Tab-separated table of C-alpha atoms and ligand atoms in Angstrom:
chain	number	residue	atom	x	y	z
A	1	UNK	CA	-11.939	27.123	13.630
A	2	UNK	CA	-12.001	28.628	17.107
A	3	UNK	CA	-12.315	25.828	19.634
A	4	UNK	CA	-14.148	25.970	22.874
A	5	UNK	CA	-17.088	27.955	21.595
A	6	UNK	CA	-20.292	26.636	20.220
A	7	UNK	CA	-21.239	27.019	17.513
A	8	UNK	CA	-17.592	27.085	16.368
A	9	UNK	CA	-16.331	30.140	14.511
A	10	UNK	CA	-14.669	29.457	11.152
A	11	UNK	CA	-12.388	32.181	9.978
A	12	UNK	CA	-10.740	30.480	7.001
A	13	UNK	CA	-12.072	31.837	3.749
A	14	UNK	CA	-11.405	28.432	2.206
A	15	UNK	CA	-14.736	27.479	3.693
A	16	UNK	CA	-16.611	30.248	1.935
A	17	UNK	CA	-19.121	30.086	-0.879
A	18	UNK	CA	-16.517	30.933	-3.494
A	19	UNK	CA	-14.394	27.862	-2.764
A	20	UNK	CA	-17.549	25.746	-2.537
A	21	UNK	CA	-18.604	27.026	-5.964
A	22	UNK	CA	-15.181	26.457	-7.549
A	23	UNK	CA	-15.092	22.837	-6.477
A	24	UNK	CA	-18.815	22.376	-6.830
A	25	UNK	CA	-18.800	23.034	-10.535
A	26	UNK	CA	-16.112	20.433	-11.177
A	27	UNK	CA	-17.921	17.976	-8.959
A	28	UNK	CA	-21.149	18.816	-10.784
A	29	UNK	CA	-19.464	18.213	-14.136
A	30	UNK	CA	-18.063	14.863	-12.932
A	31	UNK	CA	-21.484	13.816	-11.627
A	32	UNK	CA	-23.227	14.890	-14.833
A	33	UNK	CA	-20.783	12.899	-16.971
A	34	UNK	CA	-21.038	9.919	-14.630
A	35	UNK	CA	-24.830	10.034	-14.684
A	36	UNK	CA	-25.197	10.333	-18.457
A	37	UNK	CA	-22.662	7.582	-19.191
A	38	UNK	CA	-24.341	5.474	-16.499
A	39	UNK	CA	-27.684	5.890	-18.269
A	40	UNK	CA	-26.065	4.848	-21.542
A	41	UNK	CA	-24.715	1.744	-19.859
A	42	UNK	CA	-28.059	0.973	-18.250
A	43	UNK	CA	-30.007	1.206	-21.496
A	44	UNK	CA	-27.459	-0.782	-23.451
A	45	UNK	CA	-27.597	-3.573	-20.891
A	46	UNK	CA	-31.307	-3.498	-20.182
A	47	UNK	CA	-33.009	-1.977	-23.194
A	48	UNK	CA	-36.789	-1.705	-22.882
A	49	UNK	CA	-38.636	-3.417	-25.728
A	50	UNK	CA	-39.206	-0.238	-27.710
A	51	UNK	CA	-35.472	0.469	-27.719
A	52	UNK	CA	-34.024	-3.011	-28.214
A	53	UNK	CA	-33.903	-2.808	-31.990
A	54	UNK	CA	-32.576	0.760	-32.139
A	55	UNK	CA	-29.344	0.373	-30.189
A	56	UNK	CA	-26.617	1.276	-32.681
A	57	UNK	CA	-23.691	-1.082	-33.216
A	58	UNK	CA	-21.377	1.795	-34.163
A	59	UNK	CA	-19.027	3.368	-33.370
A	60	UNK	CA	-17.453	0.065	-32.407
A	61	UNK	CA	-15.539	1.744	-29.550
A	62	UNK	CA	-18.622	3.602	-28.273
A	63	UNK	CA	-19.264	1.592	-25.123
A	64	UNK	CA	-15.572	1.394	-24.340
A	65	UNK	CA	-15.492	5.190	-24.318
A	66	UNK	CA	-18.708	5.791	-22.378
A	67	UNK	CA	-17.995	3.158	-19.741
A	68	UNK	CA	-14.363	4.277	-19.453
A	69	UNK	CA	-15.661	7.799	-18.825
A	70	UNK	CA	-18.245	6.502	-16.362
A	71	UNK	CA	-15.643	4.823	-14.184
A	72	UNK	CA	-13.064	7.621	-14.612
A	73	UNK	CA	-15.530	10.400	-13.746
A	74	UNK	CA	-16.716	8.413	-10.729
A	75	UNK	CA	-13.137	7.990	-9.521
A	76	UNK	CA	-12.337	11.677	-10.147
A	77	UNK	CA	-15.435	12.601	-8.149
A	78	UNK	CA	-14.011	10.973	-4.995
A	79	UNK	CA	-11.340	13.643	-4.236
A	80	UNK	CA	-13.715	16.344	-5.476
A	81	UNK	CA	-16.462	15.216	-3.130
A	82	UNK	CA	-14.049	15.049	-0.183
A	83	UNK	CA	-12.779	18.566	-0.954
A	84	UNK	CA	-16.292	19.890	-1.326
A	85	UNK	CA	-17.397	18.350	1.961
A	86	UNK	CA	-14.349	19.812	3.674
A	87	UNK	CA	-15.090	23.235	2.217
A	88	UNK	CA	-18.698	23.279	3.368
A	89	UNK	CA	-18.649	21.261	6.598
A	90	UNK	CA	-18.692	24.383	8.827
A	91	UNK	CA	-22.238	24.888	7.632
A	92	UNK	CA	-23.190	21.799	9.601
A	93	UNK	CA	-22.682	24.044	12.607
A	94	UNK	CA	-24.974	26.758	11.280
A	95	UNK	CA	-27.002	28.134	14.138
A	96	UNK	CA	-29.907	27.815	14.730
A	97	UNK	CA	-29.933	24.437	13.004
A	98	UNK	CA	-33.471	24.879	11.725
A	99	UNK	CA	-34.623	28.293	10.690
A	100	UNK	CA	-37.783	27.502	8.791
A	101	UNK	CA	-39.616	24.736	6.993
A	102	UNK	CA	-37.884	25.739	3.763
A	103	UNK	CA	-34.494	25.653	5.486
A	104	UNK	CA	-35.356	22.256	6.939
A	105	UNK	CA	-36.220	20.879	3.507
A	106	UNK	CA	-33.020	22.273	2.091
A	107	UNK	CA	-30.953	20.584	4.781
A	108	UNK	CA	-32.815	17.357	4.155
A	109	UNK	CA	-32.012	17.536	0.428
A	110	UNK	CA	-28.350	18.146	1.245
A	111	UNK	CA	-28.382	15.126	3.554
A	112	UNK	CA	-29.842	12.984	0.748
A	113	UNK	CA	-27.298	14.408	-1.689
A	114	UNK	CA	-24.308	13.695	0.554
A	115	UNK	CA	-25.463	10.236	1.620
A	116	UNK	CA	-26.443	9.271	-1.930
A	117	UNK	CA	-23.182	10.553	-3.428
A	118	UNK	CA	-21.053	8.697	-0.896
A	119	UNK	CA	-23.129	5.575	-1.509
A	120	UNK	CA	-22.809	5.755	-5.310
A	121	UNK	CA	-19.074	6.375	-5.305
A	122	UNK	CA	-18.391	3.707	-2.678
A	123	UNK	CA	-20.522	0.977	-4.283
A	124	UNK	CA	-19.258	1.864	-7.766
A	125	UNK	CA	-15.658	1.696	-6.642
A	126	UNK	CA	-16.145	-1.633	-4.879
A	127	UNK	CA	-17.945	-2.956	-7.952
A	128	UNK	CA	-14.877	-2.274	-10.078
A	129	UNK	CA	-13.099	-4.584	-7.655
A	130	UNK	CA	-15.957	-7.089	-7.984
A	131	UNK	CA	-16.346	-6.989	-4.236
A	132	UNK	CA	-19.910	-6.933	-2.994
A	133	UNK	CA	-19.916	-6.669	0.794
A	134	UNK	CA	-23.642	-5.861	0.941
A	135	UNK	CA	-26.873	-7.838	0.891
A	136	UNK	CA	-28.565	-6.100	-2.063
A	137	UNK	CA	-28.072	-6.495	-5.783
A	138	UNK	CA	-25.630	-3.871	-7.048
A	139	UNK	CA	-27.050	-2.920	-10.440
A	140	UNK	CA	-30.665	-1.950	-9.603
A	141	UNK	CA	-29.716	-0.200	-6.361
A	142	UNK	CA	-26.805	1.744	-7.893
A	143	UNK	CA	-29.174	2.766	-10.692
A	144	UNK	CA	-32.038	3.837	-8.416
A	145	UNK	CA	-29.830	5.829	-6.049
A	146	UNK	CA	-28.324	7.640	-9.070
A	147	UNK	CA	-31.745	9.161	-9.754
A	148	UNK	CA	-32.069	10.143	-6.108
A	149	UNK	CA	-28.689	11.891	-6.233
A	150	UNK	CA	-29.544	13.699	-9.462
A	151	UNK	CA	-32.857	14.874	-8.034
A	152	UNK	CA	-31.206	16.141	-4.849
A	153	UNK	CA	-28.408	17.731	-6.900
A	154	UNK	CA	-30.826	19.650	-9.136
A	155	UNK	CA	-32.688	20.861	-6.070
A	156	UNK	CA	-29.412	21.889	-4.453
A	157	UNK	CA	-28.294	23.833	-7.541
A	158	UNK	CA	-31.685	25.543	-7.734
A	159	UNK	CA	-31.567	26.569	-4.081
A	160	UNK	CA	-27.969	27.756	-4.326
A	161	UNK	CA	-28.375	29.438	-7.717
A	162	UNK	CA	-27.876	32.977	-6.359
A	163	UNK	CA	-24.608	32.032	-4.612
A	164	UNK	CA	-23.407	29.972	-7.575
A	165	UNK	CA	-23.948	32.806	-10.047
A	166	UNK	CA	-22.389	35.317	-7.651
A	167	UNK	CA	-19.195	33.260	-7.407
A	168	UNK	CA	-19.047	31.635	-10.820
A	169	UNK	CA	-16.336	33.763	-12.432
A	170	UNK	CA	-13.086	35.255	-11.184
A	171	UNK	CA	-14.491	38.741	-11.334
A	172	UNK	CA	-17.676	37.688	-9.667
A	173	UNK	CA	-19.499	39.760	-7.146
A	174	UNK	CA	-18.024	39.471	-3.701
A	175	UNK	CA	-14.463	38.930	-4.888
A	176	UNK	CA	-13.618	42.486	-4.013
A	177	UNK	CA	-14.868	41.923	-0.514
A	178	UNK	CA	-12.315	39.162	0.102
A	179	UNK	CA	-9.079	39.968	1.885
A	180	UNK	CA	-6.174	40.008	-0.564
A	181	UNK	CA	-4.269	37.241	1.271
A	182	UNK	CA	-7.046	34.730	0.492
A	183	UNK	CA	-6.023	34.446	-3.140
A	184	UNK	CA	-2.873	32.325	-2.707
A	185	UNK	CA	-4.548	30.093	-0.105
A	186	UNK	CA	-7.482	29.354	-2.308
A	187	UNK	CA	-5.261	28.823	-5.314
A	188	UNK	CA	-3.075	26.332	-3.446
A	189	UNK	CA	-6.092	24.488	-2.142
A	190	UNK	CA	-7.674	24.233	-5.585
A	191	UNK	CA	-4.310	23.232	-7.078
A	192	UNK	CA	-4.000	20.461	-4.464
A	193	UNK	CA	-7.494	19.207	-5.279
A	194	UNK	CA	-6.659	19.345	-8.989
A	195	UNK	CA	-3.460	17.389	-8.373
A	196	UNK	CA	-5.445	14.801	-6.422
A	197	UNK	CA	-7.931	14.388	-9.245
A	198	UNK	CA	-5.077	14.168	-11.765
A	199	UNK	CA	-3.262	11.551	-9.698
A	200	UNK	CA	-6.234	9.222	-9.157
A	201	UNK	CA	-7.239	9.550	-12.807
A	202	UNK	CA	-3.769	8.942	-14.191
A	203	UNK	CA	-3.174	5.890	-12.028
A	204	UNK	CA	-6.508	4.207	-12.809
A	205	UNK	CA	-7.569	5.212	-16.320
A	206	UNK	CA	-5.068	2.767	-17.890
A	207	UNK	CA	-7.534	-0.038	-17.165
A	208	UNK	CA	-9.583	1.093	-20.159
A	209	UNK	CA	-7.324	3.641	-21.872
A	210	UNK	CA	-4.488	1.245	-22.652
A	211	UNK	CA	-1.853	3.846	-23.701
A	212	UNK	CA	-1.696	4.663	-19.954
A	213	UNK	CA	-1.583	1.062	-18.764
A	214	UNK	CA	2.034	1.405	-17.630
A	215	UNK	CA	1.064	3.896	-14.925
A	216	UNK	CA	-1.924	1.836	-13.858
A	217	UNK	CA	-1.424	1.446	-10.106
A	218	UNK	CA	-4.818	1.191	-8.459
A	219	UNK	CA	-7.063	-0.856	-10.658
A	220	UNK	CA	-8.249	-4.336	-9.746
A	221	UNK	CA	-7.711	-5.635	-13.308
A	222	UNK	CA	-4.681	-4.973	-15.427
A	223	UNK	CA	-5.703	-5.176	-19.109
A	224	UNK	CA	-2.668	-7.353	-19.897
A	225	UNK	CA	-3.251	-9.966	-17.217
A	226	UNK	CA	-5.001	-13.129	-18.232
A	227	UNK	CA	-4.726	-15.870	-20.818
A	228	UNK	CA	-4.037	-14.629	-24.360
A	229	UNK	CA	-3.405	-11.123	-23.014
A	230	UNK	CA	-7.015	-10.506	-21.982
A	231	UNK	CA	-8.458	-10.292	-18.465
A	232	UNK	CA	-11.087	-12.784	-17.301
A	233	UNK	CA	-13.959	-12.127	-14.906
A	234	UNK	CA	-15.567	-15.536	-14.858
A	235	UNK	CA	-13.350	-18.508	-15.635
A	236	UNK	CA	-14.516	-21.643	-17.431
A	237	UNK	CA	-14.082	-23.589	-14.201
A	238	UNK	CA	-16.216	-21.123	-12.234
A	239	UNK	CA	-18.905	-21.287	-14.913
A	240	UNK	CA	-18.810	-25.082	-15.116
A	241	UNK	CA	-17.920	-24.726	-18.807
A	242	UNK	CA	-14.426	-26.216	-18.743
A	243	UNK	CA	-15.280	-29.682	-19.999
A	244	UNK	CA	-16.517	-28.793	-23.493
A	245	UNK	CA	-14.829	-30.970	-26.133
A	246	UNK	CA	-14.595	-30.376	-29.876
A	247	UNK	CA	-16.269	-33.741	-30.508
A	248	UNK	CA	-19.309	-33.119	-28.352
A	249	UNK	CA	-19.774	-29.456	-29.164
A	250	UNK	CA	-22.818	-28.456	-31.213
A	251	UNK	CA	-24.078	-25.051	-32.211
A	252	UNK	CA	-27.865	-25.045	-32.438
A	253	UNK	CA	-29.441	-22.293	-34.531
A	254	UNK	CA	-33.218	-21.975	-34.367
A	255	UNK	CA	-35.430	-20.020	-36.761
A	256	UNK	CA	-37.594	-20.664	-39.791
A	257	UNK	CA	-34.921	-23.157	-41.023
A	258	UNK	CA	-33.226	-24.495	-37.890
A	259	UNK	CA	-29.930	-26.393	-38.088
A	260	UNK	CA	-27.055	-27.697	-36.010
A	261	UNK	CA	-23.323	-27.388	-36.691
A	262	UNK	CA	-20.326	-29.249	-35.315
A	263	UNK	CA	-17.165	-27.336	-34.492
A	264	UNK	CA	-15.489	-28.595	-37.682
A	265	UNK	CA	-18.449	-27.378	-39.718
A	266	UNK	CA	-18.193	-23.963	-38.041
A	267	UNK	CA	-14.482	-23.840	-38.825
A	268	UNK	CA	-15.210	-24.699	-42.448
A	269	UNK	CA	-17.506	-21.674	-42.899
A	270	UNK	CA	-16.000	-18.396	-44.197
A	271	UNK	CA	-13.878	-16.900	-41.394
A	272	UNK	CA	-13.594	-13.171	-40.799
A	273	UNK	CA	-11.211	-11.170	-38.671
A	274	UNK	CA	-12.209	-8.130	-36.610
A	275	UNK	CA	-10.417	-5.912	-34.098
A	276	UNK	CA	-12.821	-5.245	-31.234
A	277	UNK	CA	-12.572	-4.490	-27.516
A	278	UNK	CA	-14.074	-6.293	-24.578
A	279	UNK	CA	-15.330	-3.331	-22.559
A	280	UNK	CA	-16.234	-4.648	-19.155
A	281	UNK	CA	-18.871	-2.787	-17.195
A	282	UNK	CA	-16.525	-2.994	-14.201
A	283	UNK	CA	-14.102	-0.633	-15.869
A	284	UNK	CA	-11.382	-2.567	-17.683
A	285	UNK	CA	-11.225	-2.717	-21.408
A	286	UNK	CA	-8.955	-4.393	-23.910
A	287	UNK	CA	-8.887	-4.715	-27.654
A	288	UNK	CA	-8.169	-7.991	-29.416
A	289	UNK	CA	-8.132	-9.533	-32.863
A	290	UNK	CA	-11.022	-11.992	-33.164
A	291	UNK	CA	-11.586	-14.548	-35.915
A	292	UNK	CA	-14.816	-16.409	-36.571
A	293	UNK	CA	-18.080	-16.686	-38.420
A	294	UNK	CA	-20.320	-13.683	-39.058
A	295	UNK	CA	-23.501	-13.973	-37.026
A	296	UNK	CA	-25.481	-12.408	-39.877
A	297	UNK	CA	-24.425	-15.277	-42.162
A	298	UNK	CA	-25.547	-17.848	-39.578
A	299	UNK	CA	-28.881	-16.028	-39.323
A	300	UNK	CA	-29.436	-15.865	-43.062
A	301	UNK	CA	-28.832	-19.586	-43.285
A	302	UNK	CA	-31.604	-20.046	-40.694
A	303	UNK	CA	-33.948	-17.945	-42.813
A	304	UNK	CA	-34.135	-15.155	-40.229
A	305	UNK	CA	-35.996	-12.047	-41.353
A	306	UNK	CA	-33.958	-8.813	-41.519
A	307	UNK	CA	-35.515	-7.299	-38.393
A	308	UNK	CA	-35.011	-10.394	-36.237
A	309	UNK	CA	-33.531	-10.146	-32.771
A	310	UNK	CA	-31.376	-12.998	-31.549
A	311	UNK	CA	-31.078	-14.712	-28.205
A	312	UNK	CA	-27.529	-15.913	-27.592
A	313	UNK	CA	-27.294	-18.723	-25.089
A	314	UNK	CA	-24.257	-20.096	-23.312
A	315	UNK	CA	-23.516	-23.705	-22.443
A	316	UNK	CA	-22.833	-22.421	-18.926
A	317	UNK	CA	-25.658	-23.877	-16.877
A	318	UNK	CA	-26.277	-21.000	-14.498
A	319	UNK	CA	-24.996	-17.514	-13.910
A	320	UNK	CA	-26.393	-14.067	-14.558
A	321	UNK	CA	-24.644	-13.651	-17.887
A	322	UNK	CA	-25.387	-16.930	-19.631
A	323	UNK	CA	-27.874	-15.328	-22.034
A	324	UNK	CA	-27.734	-12.103	-24.018
A	325	UNK	CA	-29.776	-10.609	-26.792
A	326	UNK	CA	-28.697	-9.022	-30.056
A	327	UNK	CA	-30.914	-6.281	-31.437
A	328	UNK	CA	-31.311	-5.930	-35.160
A	329	UNK	CA	-28.396	-3.475	-35.512
A	330	UNK	CA	-25.944	-5.756	-33.743
A	331	UNK	CA	-27.264	-8.975	-35.304
A	332	UNK	CA	-26.782	-7.587	-38.827
A	333	UNK	CA	-23.434	-5.862	-38.282
A	334	UNK	CA	-20.666	-7.609	-40.266
A	335	UNK	CA	-18.338	-7.037	-37.290
A	336	UNK	CA	-20.508	-9.237	-35.058
A	337	UNK	CA	-18.885	-12.658	-34.933
A	338	UNK	CA	-19.262	-15.997	-33.349
A	339	UNK	CA	-15.533	-15.994	-32.639
A	340	UNK	CA	-13.473	-19.188	-32.584
A	341	UNK	CA	-10.039	-17.578	-32.266
A	342	UNK	CA	-8.435	-14.609	-30.540
A	343	UNK	CA	-5.086	-12.992	-31.351
A	344	UNK	CA	-4.250	-15.828	-33.725
A	345	UNK	CA	-4.953	-18.695	-31.321
A	346	UNK	CA	-7.897	-20.946	-30.617
A	347	UNK	CA	-9.952	-19.410	-27.763
A	348	UNK	CA	-8.712	-20.245	-24.280
A	349	UNK	CA	-11.458	-21.985	-22.239
A	350	UNK	CA	-11.680	-18.858	-20.041
A	351	UNK	CA	-12.435	-16.753	-23.108
A	352	UNK	CA	-15.281	-18.986	-24.207
A	353	UNK	CA	-13.872	-22.011	-26.051
A	354	UNK	CA	-15.021	-23.208	-28.464
A	355	UNK	CA	-17.135	-20.203	-29.504
A	356	UNK	CA	-18.039	-16.822	-28.065
A	357	UNK	CA	-19.926	-13.792	-29.186
A	358	UNK	CA	-18.002	-10.621	-29.998
A	359	UNK	CA	-19.839	-7.545	-31.246
A	360	UNK	CA	-19.041	-3.840	-31.657
A	361	UNK	CA	-20.261	-1.142	-29.243
A	362	UNK	CA	-21.486	-3.607	-26.629
A	363	UNK	CA	-21.014	-4.005	-22.860
A	364	UNK	CA	-18.625	-6.822	-21.912
A	365	UNK	CA	-21.305	-8.655	-19.940
A	366	UNK	CA	-23.198	-9.196	-23.189
A	367	UNK	CA	-20.218	-10.733	-25.044
A	368	UNK	CA	-21.458	-14.209	-24.221
A	369	UNK	CA	-18.880	-16.983	-23.832
A	370	UNK	CA	-19.275	-20.719	-24.525
A	371	UNK	CA	-22.121	-20.090	-26.976
A	372	UNK	CA	-24.202	-23.199	-27.730
A	373	UNK	CA	-27.380	-21.756	-29.164
A	374	UNK	CA	-28.581	-18.870	-31.325
A	375	UNK	CA	-32.323	-18.387	-31.219
A	376	UNK	CA	-33.931	-16.214	-33.864
A	377	UNK	CA	-36.683	-14.154	-32.230
A	378	UNK	CA	-39.367	-12.806	-34.521
B	401	MTE	N1	-21.434	-17.229	-20.492
B	401	MTE	C1	-20.838	-16.149	-19.967
B	401	MTE	N2	-20.358	-15.191	-20.782
B	401	MTE	C2	-19.748	-14.096	-20.281
B	401	MTE	C3	-19.605	-13.919	-18.889
B	401	MTE	C4	-20.133	-14.930	-18.041
B	401	MTE	O1	-20.051	-14.855	-16.805
B	401	MTE	N3	-20.731	-16.025	-18.618
B	401	MTE	N4	-18.981	-12.793	-18.398
B	401	MTE	C5	-19.055	-11.604	-19.259
B	401	MTE	C6	-18.260	-10.469	-18.804
B	401	MTE	S1	-18.791	-9.666	-17.424
B	401	MTE	C7	-17.204	-9.976	-19.538
B	401	MTE	S2	-16.449	-8.525	-19.125
B	401	MTE	C8	-16.651	-10.708	-20.691
B	401	MTE	C9	-15.195	-10.970	-20.427
B	401	MTE	O2	-14.668	-11.770	-21.433
B	401	MTE	P1	-13.233	-12.439	-21.229
B	401	MTE	O3	-13.280	-13.178	-19.925
B	401	MTE	O4	-13.008	-13.292	-22.414
B	401	MTE	O5	-12.235	-11.301	-21.170
B	401	MTE	O6	-17.336	-11.928	-20.887
B	401	MTE	C10	-18.715	-11.908	-20.705
B	401	MTE	N5	-19.272	-13.165	-21.128
B	402	MO	MO1	-17.816	-7.621	-17.401
């Protein structure tokens, strides 16, 4: 940049459309993956009525994968977005600033795109740390702004289509026009961006992809930390669920033939063992060996019809996650347990003693702890 003149003159070809396109397509891919996996997460957590009974319970690792990709693609997008902004910022000095109504609208869409992207990545990142330094509710706002970003992104791609196609491939039009010495510069810049993406991914992805947990440096939750080798978001004490005794505990099952079980009666029912992950929406994920009673067997005993949905209610008195619902697929899956034990031990209070729900392909927030009631919905 040549200082002292306005508008400034940028000579570096790193700021040209070819660099912007190179980074832009990776950023676009990261955003697309983040958006699609975000939609999956949204609909699994808040299924509209018409969808509630069609959410599949398999593959059992499905949500772990999609949410792991959601958080990883969001994190990878941070260095990509910074690089992209650096590559294109000279355009902020384009002169005259407003050439036409169309140009004005285009700049407005870019402003929405940049602001929305920064907002999504920042709030998403802080959410993984369970830190909410803002007055609004994270989930609906993060979801709504995602649509705004996608809209602005599609508009941006449409407007820039000629430049994108011109610079898409190595042999693309315009390459010949570039001075030969640009090649190494651009390659080093792109290599540095690639290294940045690799570094942030490698040092954070271990929170859900446990083979890499030993190089996990920058994640708020380590998948090994916590009682019985599993992380905890909300402790029994925080939920006011730490005083539950085996003597007082009752499981209430409602339905055509309602009944109540004591903990000893639950323990006396056929026990099954499953290996399933807790896949927290916030990004960490960890597999464990759970032992307990099949929910489908509890439902059959209550005379529940095959298509019944189930409301799972915690003994926790308040808190956003004290109730969850099982659609038909999850309610009937033999892997869905009311678990009494984890990794060979009785559940720790923080993991939901005396009984918690564990089901395949399900967001962590819906794996209800301290379960006291199963309500058959027909
Ligand atoms: N009743 C109740 N169940 C709950 C929660 C809660 O706050 N209350 N937190 C959920 C969340 S966000 C996750 S990720 C898992 C974590 O389970 P863990 O603490 O046993 O690892 O429990 C879920 N079950
Ligand atoms: Mo969670």
